[in-house]
mmCIF file of C-alpha atoms and ligand atoms in Angstrom:
data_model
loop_
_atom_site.group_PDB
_atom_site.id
_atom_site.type_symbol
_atom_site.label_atom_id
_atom_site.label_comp_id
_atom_site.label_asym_id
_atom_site.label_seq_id
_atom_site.Cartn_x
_atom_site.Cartn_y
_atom_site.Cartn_z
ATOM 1 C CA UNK Q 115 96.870 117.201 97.002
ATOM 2 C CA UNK Q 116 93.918 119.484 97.403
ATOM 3 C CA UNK Q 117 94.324 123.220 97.588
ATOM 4 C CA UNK Q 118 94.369 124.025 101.226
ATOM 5 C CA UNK Q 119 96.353 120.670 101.610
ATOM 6 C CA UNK Q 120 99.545 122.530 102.285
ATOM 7 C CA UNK Q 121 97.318 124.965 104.983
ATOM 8 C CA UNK Q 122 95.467 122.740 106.463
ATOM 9 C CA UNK Q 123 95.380 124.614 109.767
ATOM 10 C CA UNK Q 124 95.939 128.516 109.024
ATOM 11 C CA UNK Q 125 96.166 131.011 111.592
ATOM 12 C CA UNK Q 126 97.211 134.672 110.470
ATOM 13 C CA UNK Q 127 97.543 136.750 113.357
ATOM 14 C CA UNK Q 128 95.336 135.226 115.621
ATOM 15 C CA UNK Q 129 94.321 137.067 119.019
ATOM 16 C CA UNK Q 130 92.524 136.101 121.997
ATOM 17 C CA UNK Q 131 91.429 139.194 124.696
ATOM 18 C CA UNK Q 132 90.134 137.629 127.609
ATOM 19 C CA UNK Q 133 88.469 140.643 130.236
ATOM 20 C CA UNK Q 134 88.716 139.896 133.578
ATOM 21 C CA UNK Q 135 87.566 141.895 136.870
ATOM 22 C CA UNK Q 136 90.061 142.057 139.377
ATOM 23 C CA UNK Q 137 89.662 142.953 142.679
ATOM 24 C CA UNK Q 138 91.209 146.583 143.545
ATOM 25 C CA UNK Q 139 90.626 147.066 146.814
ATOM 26 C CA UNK Q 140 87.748 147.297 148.868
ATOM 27 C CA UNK Q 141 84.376 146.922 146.907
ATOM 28 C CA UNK Q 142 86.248 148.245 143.674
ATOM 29 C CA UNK Q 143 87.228 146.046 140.566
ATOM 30 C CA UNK Q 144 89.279 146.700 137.860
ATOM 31 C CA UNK Q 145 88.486 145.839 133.944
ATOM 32 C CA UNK Q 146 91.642 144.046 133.268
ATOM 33 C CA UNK Q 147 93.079 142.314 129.471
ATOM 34 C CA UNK Q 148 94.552 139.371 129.597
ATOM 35 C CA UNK Q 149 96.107 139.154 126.411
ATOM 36 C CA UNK Q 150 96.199 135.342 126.237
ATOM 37 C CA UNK Q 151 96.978 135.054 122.560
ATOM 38 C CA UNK Q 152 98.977 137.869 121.082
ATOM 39 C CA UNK Q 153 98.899 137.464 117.426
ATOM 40 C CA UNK Q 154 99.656 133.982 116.084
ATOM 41 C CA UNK Q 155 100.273 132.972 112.692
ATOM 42 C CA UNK Q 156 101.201 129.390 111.336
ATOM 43 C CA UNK Q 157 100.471 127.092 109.051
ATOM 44 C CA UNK Q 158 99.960 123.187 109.089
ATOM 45 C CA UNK Q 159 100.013 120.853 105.993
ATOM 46 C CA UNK Q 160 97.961 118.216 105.923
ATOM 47 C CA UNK Q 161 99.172 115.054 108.043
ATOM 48 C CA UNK Q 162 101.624 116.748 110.281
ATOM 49 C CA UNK Q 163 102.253 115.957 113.712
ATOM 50 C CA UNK Q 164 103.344 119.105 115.597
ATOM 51 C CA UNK Q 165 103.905 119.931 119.126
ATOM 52 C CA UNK Q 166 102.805 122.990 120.538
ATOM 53 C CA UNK Q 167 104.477 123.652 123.570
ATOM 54 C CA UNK Q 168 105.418 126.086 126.301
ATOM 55 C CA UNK Q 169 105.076 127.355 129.960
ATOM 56 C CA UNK Q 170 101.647 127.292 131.998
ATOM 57 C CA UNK Q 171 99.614 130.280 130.608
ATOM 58 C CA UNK Q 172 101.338 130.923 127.582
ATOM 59 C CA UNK Q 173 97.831 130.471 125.482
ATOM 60 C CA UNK Q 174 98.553 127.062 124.625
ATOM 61 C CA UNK Q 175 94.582 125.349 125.062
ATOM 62 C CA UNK Q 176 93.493 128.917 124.298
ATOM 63 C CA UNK Q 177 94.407 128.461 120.631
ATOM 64 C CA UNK Q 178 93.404 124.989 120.665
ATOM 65 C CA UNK Q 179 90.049 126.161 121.761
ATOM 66 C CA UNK Q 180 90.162 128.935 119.053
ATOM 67 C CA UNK Q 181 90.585 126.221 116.783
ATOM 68 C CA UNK Q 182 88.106 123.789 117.765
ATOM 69 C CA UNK Q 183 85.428 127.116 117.734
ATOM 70 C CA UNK Q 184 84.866 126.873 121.217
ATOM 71 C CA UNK Q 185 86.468 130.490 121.776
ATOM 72 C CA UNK Q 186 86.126 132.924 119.426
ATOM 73 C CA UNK Q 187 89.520 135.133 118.409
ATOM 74 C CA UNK Q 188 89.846 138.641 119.558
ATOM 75 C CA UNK Q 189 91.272 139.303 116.200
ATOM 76 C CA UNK Q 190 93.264 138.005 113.015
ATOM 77 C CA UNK Q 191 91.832 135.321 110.945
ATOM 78 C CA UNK Q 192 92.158 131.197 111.654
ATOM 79 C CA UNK Q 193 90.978 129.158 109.176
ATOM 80 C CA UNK Q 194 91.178 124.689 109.424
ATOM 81 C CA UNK Q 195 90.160 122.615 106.205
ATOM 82 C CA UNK Q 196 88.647 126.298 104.822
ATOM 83 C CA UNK Q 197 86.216 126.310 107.772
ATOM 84 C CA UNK Q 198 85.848 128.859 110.173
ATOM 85 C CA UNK Q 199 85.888 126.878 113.292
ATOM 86 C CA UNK Q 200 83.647 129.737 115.432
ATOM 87 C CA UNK Q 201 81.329 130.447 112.709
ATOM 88 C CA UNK Q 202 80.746 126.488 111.762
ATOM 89 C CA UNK Q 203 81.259 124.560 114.696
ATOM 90 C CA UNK Q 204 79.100 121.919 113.591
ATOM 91 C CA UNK Q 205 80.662 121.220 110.055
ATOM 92 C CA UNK Q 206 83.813 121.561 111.266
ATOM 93 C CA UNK Q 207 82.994 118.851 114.237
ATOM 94 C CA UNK Q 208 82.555 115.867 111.672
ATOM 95 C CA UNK Q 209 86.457 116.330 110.861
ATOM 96 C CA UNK Q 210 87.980 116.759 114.033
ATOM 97 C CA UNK Q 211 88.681 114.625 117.298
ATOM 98 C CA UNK Q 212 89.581 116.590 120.435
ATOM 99 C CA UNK Q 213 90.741 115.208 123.661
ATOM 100 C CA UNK Q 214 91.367 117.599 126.460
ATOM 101 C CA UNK Q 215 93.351 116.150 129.239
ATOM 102 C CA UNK Q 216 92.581 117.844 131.840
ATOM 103 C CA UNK Q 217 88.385 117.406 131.478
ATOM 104 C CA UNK Q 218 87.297 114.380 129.927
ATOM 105 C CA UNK Q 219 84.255 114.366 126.854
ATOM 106 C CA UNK Q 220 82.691 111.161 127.856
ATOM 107 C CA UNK Q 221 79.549 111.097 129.741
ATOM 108 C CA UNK Q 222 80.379 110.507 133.105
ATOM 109 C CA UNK Q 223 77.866 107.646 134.545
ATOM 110 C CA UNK Q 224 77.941 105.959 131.729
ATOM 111 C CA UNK Q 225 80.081 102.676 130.777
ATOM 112 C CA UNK Q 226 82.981 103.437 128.014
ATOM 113 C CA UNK Q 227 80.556 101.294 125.520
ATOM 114 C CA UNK Q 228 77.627 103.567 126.162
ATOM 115 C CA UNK Q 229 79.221 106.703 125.397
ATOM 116 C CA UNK Q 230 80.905 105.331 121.886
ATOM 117 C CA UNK Q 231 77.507 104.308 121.021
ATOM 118 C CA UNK Q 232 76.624 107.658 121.364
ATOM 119 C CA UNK Q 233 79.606 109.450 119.662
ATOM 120 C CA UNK Q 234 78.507 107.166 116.916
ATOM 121 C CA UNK Q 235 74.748 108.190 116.729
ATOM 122 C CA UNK Q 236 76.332 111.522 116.833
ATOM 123 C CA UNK Q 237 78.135 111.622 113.987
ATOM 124 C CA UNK Q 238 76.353 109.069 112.017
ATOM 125 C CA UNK Q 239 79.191 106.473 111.795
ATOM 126 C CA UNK Q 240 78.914 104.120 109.412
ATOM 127 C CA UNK Q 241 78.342 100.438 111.335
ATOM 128 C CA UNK Q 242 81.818 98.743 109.456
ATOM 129 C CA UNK Q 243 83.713 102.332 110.403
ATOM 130 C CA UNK Q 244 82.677 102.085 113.817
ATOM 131 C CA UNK Q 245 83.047 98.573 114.337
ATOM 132 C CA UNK Q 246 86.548 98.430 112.980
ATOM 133 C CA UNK Q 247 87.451 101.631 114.474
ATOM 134 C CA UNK Q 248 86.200 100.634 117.850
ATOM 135 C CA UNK Q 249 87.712 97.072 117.464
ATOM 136 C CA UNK Q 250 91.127 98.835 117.095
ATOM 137 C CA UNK Q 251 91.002 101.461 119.281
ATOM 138 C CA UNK Q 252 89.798 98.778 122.172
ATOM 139 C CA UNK Q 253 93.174 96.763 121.387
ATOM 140 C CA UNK Q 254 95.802 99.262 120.707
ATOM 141 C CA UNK Q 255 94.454 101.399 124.244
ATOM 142 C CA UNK Q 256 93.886 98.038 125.724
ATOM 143 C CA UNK Q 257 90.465 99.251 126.711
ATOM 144 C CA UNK Q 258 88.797 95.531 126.603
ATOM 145 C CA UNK Q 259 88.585 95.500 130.298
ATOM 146 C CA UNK Q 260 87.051 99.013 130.338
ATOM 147 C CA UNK Q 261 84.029 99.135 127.825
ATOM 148 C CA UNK Q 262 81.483 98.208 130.895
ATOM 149 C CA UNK Q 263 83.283 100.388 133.502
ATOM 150 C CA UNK Q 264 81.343 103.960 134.181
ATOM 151 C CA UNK Q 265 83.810 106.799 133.361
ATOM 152 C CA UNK Q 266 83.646 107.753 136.935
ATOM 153 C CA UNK Q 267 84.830 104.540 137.984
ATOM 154 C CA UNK Q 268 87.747 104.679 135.860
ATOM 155 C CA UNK Q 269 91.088 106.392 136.687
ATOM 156 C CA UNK Q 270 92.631 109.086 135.257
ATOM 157 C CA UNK Q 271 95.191 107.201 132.883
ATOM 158 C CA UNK Q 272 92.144 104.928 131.992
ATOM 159 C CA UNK Q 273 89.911 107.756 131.176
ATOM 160 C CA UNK Q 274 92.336 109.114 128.746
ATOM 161 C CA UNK Q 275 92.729 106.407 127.122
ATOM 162 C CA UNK Q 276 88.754 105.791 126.872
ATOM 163 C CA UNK Q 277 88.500 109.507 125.531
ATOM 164 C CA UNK Q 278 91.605 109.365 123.195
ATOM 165 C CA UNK Q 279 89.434 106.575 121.375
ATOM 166 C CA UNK Q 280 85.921 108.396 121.652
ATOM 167 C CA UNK Q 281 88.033 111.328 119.524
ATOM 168 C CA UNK Q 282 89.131 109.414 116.824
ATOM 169 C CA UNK Q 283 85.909 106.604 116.329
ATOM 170 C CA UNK Q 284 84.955 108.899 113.434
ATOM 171 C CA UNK Q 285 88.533 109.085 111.712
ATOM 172 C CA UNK Q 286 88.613 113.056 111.883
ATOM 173 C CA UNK Q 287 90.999 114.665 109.545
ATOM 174 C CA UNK Q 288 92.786 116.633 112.408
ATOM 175 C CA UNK Q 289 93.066 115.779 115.792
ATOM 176 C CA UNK Q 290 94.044 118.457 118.905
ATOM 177 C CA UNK Q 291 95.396 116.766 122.232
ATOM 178 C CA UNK Q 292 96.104 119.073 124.893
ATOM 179 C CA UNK Q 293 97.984 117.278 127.405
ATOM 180 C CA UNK Q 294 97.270 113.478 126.649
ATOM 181 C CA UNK Q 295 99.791 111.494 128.242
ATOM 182 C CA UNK Q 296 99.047 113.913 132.036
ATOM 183 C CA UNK Q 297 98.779 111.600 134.445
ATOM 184 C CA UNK Q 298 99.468 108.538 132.518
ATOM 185 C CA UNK Q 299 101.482 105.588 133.604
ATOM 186 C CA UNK Q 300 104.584 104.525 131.696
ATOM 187 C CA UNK Q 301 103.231 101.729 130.067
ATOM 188 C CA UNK Q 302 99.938 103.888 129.245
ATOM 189 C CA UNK Q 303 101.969 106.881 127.956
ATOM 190 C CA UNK Q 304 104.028 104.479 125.435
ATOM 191 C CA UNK Q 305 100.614 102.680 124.033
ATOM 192 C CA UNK Q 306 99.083 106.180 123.469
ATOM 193 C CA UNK Q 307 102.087 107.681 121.787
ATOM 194 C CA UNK Q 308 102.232 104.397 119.714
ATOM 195 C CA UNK Q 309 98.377 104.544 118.984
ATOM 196 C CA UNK Q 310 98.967 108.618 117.420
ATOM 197 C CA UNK Q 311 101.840 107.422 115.288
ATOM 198 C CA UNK Q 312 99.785 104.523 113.940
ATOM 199 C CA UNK Q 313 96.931 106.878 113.118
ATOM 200 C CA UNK Q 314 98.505 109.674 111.905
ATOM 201 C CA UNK Q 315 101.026 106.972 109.284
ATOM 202 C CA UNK Q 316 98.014 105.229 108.377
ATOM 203 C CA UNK Q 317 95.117 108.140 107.949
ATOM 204 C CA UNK Q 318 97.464 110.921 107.142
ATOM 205 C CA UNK Q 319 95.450 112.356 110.720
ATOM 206 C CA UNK Q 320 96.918 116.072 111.364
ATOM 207 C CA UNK Q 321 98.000 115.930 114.842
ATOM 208 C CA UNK Q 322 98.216 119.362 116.977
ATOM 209 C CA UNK Q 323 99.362 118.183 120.774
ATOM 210 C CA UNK Q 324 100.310 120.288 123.700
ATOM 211 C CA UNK Q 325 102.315 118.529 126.067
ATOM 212 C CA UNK Q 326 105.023 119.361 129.253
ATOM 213 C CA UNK Q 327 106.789 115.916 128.315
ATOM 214 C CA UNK Q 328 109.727 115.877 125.751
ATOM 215 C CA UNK Q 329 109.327 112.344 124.943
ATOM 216 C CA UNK Q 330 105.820 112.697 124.188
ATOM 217 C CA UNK Q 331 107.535 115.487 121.088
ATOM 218 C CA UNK Q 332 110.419 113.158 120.604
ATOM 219 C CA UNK Q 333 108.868 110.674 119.673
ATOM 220 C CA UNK Q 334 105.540 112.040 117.855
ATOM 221 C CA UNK Q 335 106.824 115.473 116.475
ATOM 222 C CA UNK Q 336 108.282 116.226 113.262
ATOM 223 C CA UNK Q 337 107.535 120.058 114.249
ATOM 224 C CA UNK Q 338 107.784 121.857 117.309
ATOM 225 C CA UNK Q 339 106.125 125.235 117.889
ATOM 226 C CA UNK Q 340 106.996 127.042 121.278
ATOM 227 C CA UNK Q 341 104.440 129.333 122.661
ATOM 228 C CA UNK Q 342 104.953 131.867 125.451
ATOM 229 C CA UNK Q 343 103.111 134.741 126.471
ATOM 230 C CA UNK Q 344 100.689 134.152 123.611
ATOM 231 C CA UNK Q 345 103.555 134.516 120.359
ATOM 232 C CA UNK Q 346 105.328 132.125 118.876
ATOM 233 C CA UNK Q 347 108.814 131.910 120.020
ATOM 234 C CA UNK Q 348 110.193 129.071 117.939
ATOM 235 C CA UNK Q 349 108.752 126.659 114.869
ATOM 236 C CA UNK Q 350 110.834 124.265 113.322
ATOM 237 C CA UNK Q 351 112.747 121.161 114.262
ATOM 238 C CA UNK Q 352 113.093 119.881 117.615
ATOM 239 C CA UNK Q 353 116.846 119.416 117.227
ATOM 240 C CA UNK Q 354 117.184 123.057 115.984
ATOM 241 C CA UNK Q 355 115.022 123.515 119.342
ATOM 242 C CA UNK Q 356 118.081 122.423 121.410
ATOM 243 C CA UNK Q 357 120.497 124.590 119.433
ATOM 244 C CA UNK Q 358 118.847 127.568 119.566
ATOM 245 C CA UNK Q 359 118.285 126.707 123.469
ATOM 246 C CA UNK Q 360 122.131 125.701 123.860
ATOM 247 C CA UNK Q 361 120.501 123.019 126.159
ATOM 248 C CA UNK Q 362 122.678 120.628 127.445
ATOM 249 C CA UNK Q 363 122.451 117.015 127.841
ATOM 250 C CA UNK Q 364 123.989 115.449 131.094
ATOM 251 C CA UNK Q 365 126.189 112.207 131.577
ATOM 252 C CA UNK Q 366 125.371 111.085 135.788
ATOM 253 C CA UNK Q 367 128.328 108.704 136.492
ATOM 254 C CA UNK Q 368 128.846 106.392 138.974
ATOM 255 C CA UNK Q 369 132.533 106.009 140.618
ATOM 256 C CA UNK Q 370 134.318 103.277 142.069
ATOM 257 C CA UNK Q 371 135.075 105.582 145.216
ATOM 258 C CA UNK Q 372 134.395 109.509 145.986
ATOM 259 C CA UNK Q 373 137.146 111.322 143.872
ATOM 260 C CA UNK Q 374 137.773 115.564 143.074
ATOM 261 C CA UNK Q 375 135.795 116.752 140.053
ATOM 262 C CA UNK Q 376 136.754 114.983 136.523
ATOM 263 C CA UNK Q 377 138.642 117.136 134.474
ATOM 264 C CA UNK Q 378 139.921 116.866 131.218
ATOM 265 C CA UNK Q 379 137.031 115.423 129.310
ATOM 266 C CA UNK Q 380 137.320 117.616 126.335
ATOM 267 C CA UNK Q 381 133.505 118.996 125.252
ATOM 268 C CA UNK Q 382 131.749 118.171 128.686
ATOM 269 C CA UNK Q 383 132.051 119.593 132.462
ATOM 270 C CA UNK Q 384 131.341 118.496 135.760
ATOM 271 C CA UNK Q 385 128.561 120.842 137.190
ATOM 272 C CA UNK Q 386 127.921 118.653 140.372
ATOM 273 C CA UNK Q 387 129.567 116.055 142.742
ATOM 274 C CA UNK Q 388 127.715 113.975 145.156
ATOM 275 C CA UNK Q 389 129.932 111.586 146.404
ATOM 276 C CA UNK Q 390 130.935 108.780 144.059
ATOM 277 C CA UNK Q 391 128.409 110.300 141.965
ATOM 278 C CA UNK Q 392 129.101 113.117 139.216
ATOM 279 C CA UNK Q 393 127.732 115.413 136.774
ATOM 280 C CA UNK Q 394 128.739 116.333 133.187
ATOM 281 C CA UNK Q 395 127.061 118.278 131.062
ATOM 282 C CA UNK Q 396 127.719 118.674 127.432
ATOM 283 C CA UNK Q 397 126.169 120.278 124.280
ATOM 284 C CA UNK Q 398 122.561 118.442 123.695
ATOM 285 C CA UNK Q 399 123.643 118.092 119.847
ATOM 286 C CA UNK Q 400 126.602 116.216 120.758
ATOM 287 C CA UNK Q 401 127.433 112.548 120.530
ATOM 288 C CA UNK Q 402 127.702 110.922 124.334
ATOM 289 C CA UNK Q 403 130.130 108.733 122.947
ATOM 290 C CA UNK Q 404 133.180 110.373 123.076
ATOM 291 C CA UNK Q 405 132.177 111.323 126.098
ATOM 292 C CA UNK Q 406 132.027 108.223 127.982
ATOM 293 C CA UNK Q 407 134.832 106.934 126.170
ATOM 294 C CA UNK Q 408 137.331 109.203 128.088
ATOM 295 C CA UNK Q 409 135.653 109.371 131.222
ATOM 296 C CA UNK Q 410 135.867 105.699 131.373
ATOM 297 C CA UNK Q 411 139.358 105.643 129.661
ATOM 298 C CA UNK Q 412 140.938 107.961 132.890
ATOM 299 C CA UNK Q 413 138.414 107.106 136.037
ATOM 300 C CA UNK Q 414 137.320 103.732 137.721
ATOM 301 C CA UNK Q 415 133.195 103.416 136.132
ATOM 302 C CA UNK Q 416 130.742 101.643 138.110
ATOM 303 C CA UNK Q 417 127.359 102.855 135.897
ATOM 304 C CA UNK Q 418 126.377 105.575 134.329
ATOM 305 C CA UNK Q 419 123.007 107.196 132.113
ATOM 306 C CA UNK Q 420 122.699 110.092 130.447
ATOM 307 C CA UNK Q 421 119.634 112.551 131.390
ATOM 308 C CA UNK Q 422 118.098 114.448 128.548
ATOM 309 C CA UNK Q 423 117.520 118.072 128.666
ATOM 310 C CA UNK Q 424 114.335 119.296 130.604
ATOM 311 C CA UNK Q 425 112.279 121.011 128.000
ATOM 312 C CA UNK Q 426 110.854 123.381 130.456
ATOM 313 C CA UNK Q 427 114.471 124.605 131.053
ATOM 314 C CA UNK Q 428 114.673 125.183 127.655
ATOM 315 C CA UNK Q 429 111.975 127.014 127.030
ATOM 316 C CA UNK Q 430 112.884 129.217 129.994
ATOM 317 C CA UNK Q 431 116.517 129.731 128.558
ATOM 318 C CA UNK Q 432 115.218 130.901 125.031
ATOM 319 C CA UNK Q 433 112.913 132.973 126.892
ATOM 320 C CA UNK Q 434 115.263 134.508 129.180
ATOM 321 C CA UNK Q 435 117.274 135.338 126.180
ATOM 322 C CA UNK Q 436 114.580 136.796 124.282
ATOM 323 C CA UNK Q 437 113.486 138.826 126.501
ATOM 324 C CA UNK Q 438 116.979 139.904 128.161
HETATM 325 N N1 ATP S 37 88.345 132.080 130.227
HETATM 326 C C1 ATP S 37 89.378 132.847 130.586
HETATM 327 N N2 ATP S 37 89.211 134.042 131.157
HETATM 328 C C2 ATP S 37 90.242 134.813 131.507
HETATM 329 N N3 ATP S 37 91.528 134.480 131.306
HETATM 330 C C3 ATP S 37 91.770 133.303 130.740
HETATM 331 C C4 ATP S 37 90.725 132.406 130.351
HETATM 332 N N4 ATP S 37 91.281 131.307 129.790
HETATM 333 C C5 ATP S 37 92.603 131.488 129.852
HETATM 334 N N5 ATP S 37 92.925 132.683 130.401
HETATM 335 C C6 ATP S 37 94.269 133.248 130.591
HETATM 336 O O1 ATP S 37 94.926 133.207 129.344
HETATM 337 C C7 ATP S 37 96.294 132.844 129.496
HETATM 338 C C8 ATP S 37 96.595 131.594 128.658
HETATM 339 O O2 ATP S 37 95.913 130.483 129.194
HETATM 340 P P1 ATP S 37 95.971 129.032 128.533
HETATM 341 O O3 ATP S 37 94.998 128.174 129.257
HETATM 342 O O4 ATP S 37 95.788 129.161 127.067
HETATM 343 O O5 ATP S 37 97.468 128.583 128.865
HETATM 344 P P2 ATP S 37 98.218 127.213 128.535
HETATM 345 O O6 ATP S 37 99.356 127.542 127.650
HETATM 346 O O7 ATP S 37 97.252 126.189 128.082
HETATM 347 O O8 ATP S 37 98.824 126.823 129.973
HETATM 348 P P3 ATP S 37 98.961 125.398 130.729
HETATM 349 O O9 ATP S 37 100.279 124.830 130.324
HETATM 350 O O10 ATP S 37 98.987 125.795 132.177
HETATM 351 O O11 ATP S 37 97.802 124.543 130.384
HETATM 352 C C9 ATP S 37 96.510 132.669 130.988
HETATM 353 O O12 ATP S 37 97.037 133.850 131.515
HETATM 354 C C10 ATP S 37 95.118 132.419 131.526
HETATM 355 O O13 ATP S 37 95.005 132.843 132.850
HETATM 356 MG MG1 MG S 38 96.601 124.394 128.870
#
């Protein structure tokens, strides 16, 4: 393991000021601070896949900017493979693959294929890299149908997926994605999250992703950082995520016939009733099992699923509680 192996990505206190004018009034404005990030710190070994997550404004893409160098920080000092992303942009852009979903990084009138062949002219690929790289990228993002399409042309699930694999054709050591899977389709979202966990096992990438879907950090994240008026409000384990939220998990049966609330299912309660339908919701930690078992064991089941916690209500349960 190299030195800064185990701090791969190293923010210590980390600020972003943003000024904005504001209107006050007629023909006055006000010099207002947004203080987007407030002072971040963290650290990222090498090869980690962690989710950064938390409510609109809360200075998620603002850090990820920080650390790509497009912004540079107010204050406090963010350092990713030793590099000072602001200060060497262009060193720093040889190791890293960034895919912003919102705005793509392709070249809009021209065809997927094009706009590789110039990601690879930009950073020099080597022609067996880029070849294999491209060849594996096309099938895992099933992009074979795409190459000749113009990014314009393309939709918004497609596009991700075409700029997912312009962000990793020149196997960067770290890669950011804010808000990959927005606006993809089931089938699109699964491929993708498939496609990270690949790269990441395989080229020990560091993955830093901002998402507003759970699954997406479910199934990617061994590390879940929650962000919220620019601090940190949580890092560590997405199960100790739920605890510390006290979310709940919820068991949506199906009855035989409209019946009064279910009672006496020890651990869970009904928090809604819709006729033959009902609600139960129990600890997120908790096993469903037991659950079911009695529910089943005392009322006449038709179906039933279980829903998993909303992660936004989460967040806005450990903030409320913060901040109460
Ligand atoms: N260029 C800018 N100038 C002024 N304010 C900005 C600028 N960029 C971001 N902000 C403000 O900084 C705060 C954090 O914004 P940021 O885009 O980092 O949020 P976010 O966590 O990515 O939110 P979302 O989930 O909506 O994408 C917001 O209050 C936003 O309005
Ligand atoms: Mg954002």
């Amino acid at each position: 393991m190299a030195a800064n192996d185990a701090a791969f990505i190293e923010l210590d206190a980390v600020e972003k000021v943003f000024t904005v004018r504001r209107r006050a009034g007629w023909m006055r404005r006000e010099r207002h601070e947004v203080r987007a990030v407030d002072g971040i710190s963290f650290q990222v070994p090498r090869g980690e896949v962690v989710g950064y997550i938390g409510p609109n404004g809360a200075g998620k893409s603002t850090t990820i900017k920080m650390l790509t160098g497009i912004l540079v920080p107010s204050g406090g000092r963010l350092r990713v493979a030793g590099i000072d992303p602001s200060k060497e942009r262009t060193r720093l852009a040889r190791r890293m693959g960034v895919v912003f979903g919102q705005r793509t990084t392709l070249w809009w009138d021209l065809p997927l294929r094009d706009s590789y062949a110039l990601v690879r002219r930009m950073y020099r690929i080597p022609d067996d890299r880029y070849r294999h790289n491209l060849e594996r990228c096309v099938e895992l993002l099933d992009l074979a149908e795409l190459l000749e399409v113009p990014v314009r042309q393309l939709s918004l699930g497609q596009r991700m997926r075409g700029d997912i694999a312009a962000a990793l054709l020149h196997d960067p050591d770290v890669l950011y994605l804010d808000e990959p899977t927005i606006g993809l389709d089931v089938i699109s979202k699964v491929k993708v999250r498939e496609f990270l966990r690949e790269v990441n096992t395989e080229q020990n990438t560091t993955v830093l992703l901002t998402t507003h879907d759970l699954t997406d950090i479910e199934q990617l994240c061994q590390r879940v950082m929650v962000i919220d008026h620019g601090r940190v409000m949580y890092d560590g384990s997405l199960a100790g995520l739920h605890a510390v939220g006290e979310s709940e998990r919820t068991l949506v049966v199906d009855l035989e016939r409209e019946l009064p609330p279910i009672e006496g299912v020890p651990g869970a309660r009904t928090v809604r009733v819709d006729g033959a339908r009902q609600w139960l919701a129990f600890p997120a930690a908790a096993s469903a099992a037991p659950i079911v078992a009695a529910v089943a064991a005392a009322y006449p089941l038709v179906d039933l699923s279980v829903r998993e916690p909303d992660i936004e209500d989460v967040i806005a349960k450990m903030y409320a509680e913060r901040s109460g």
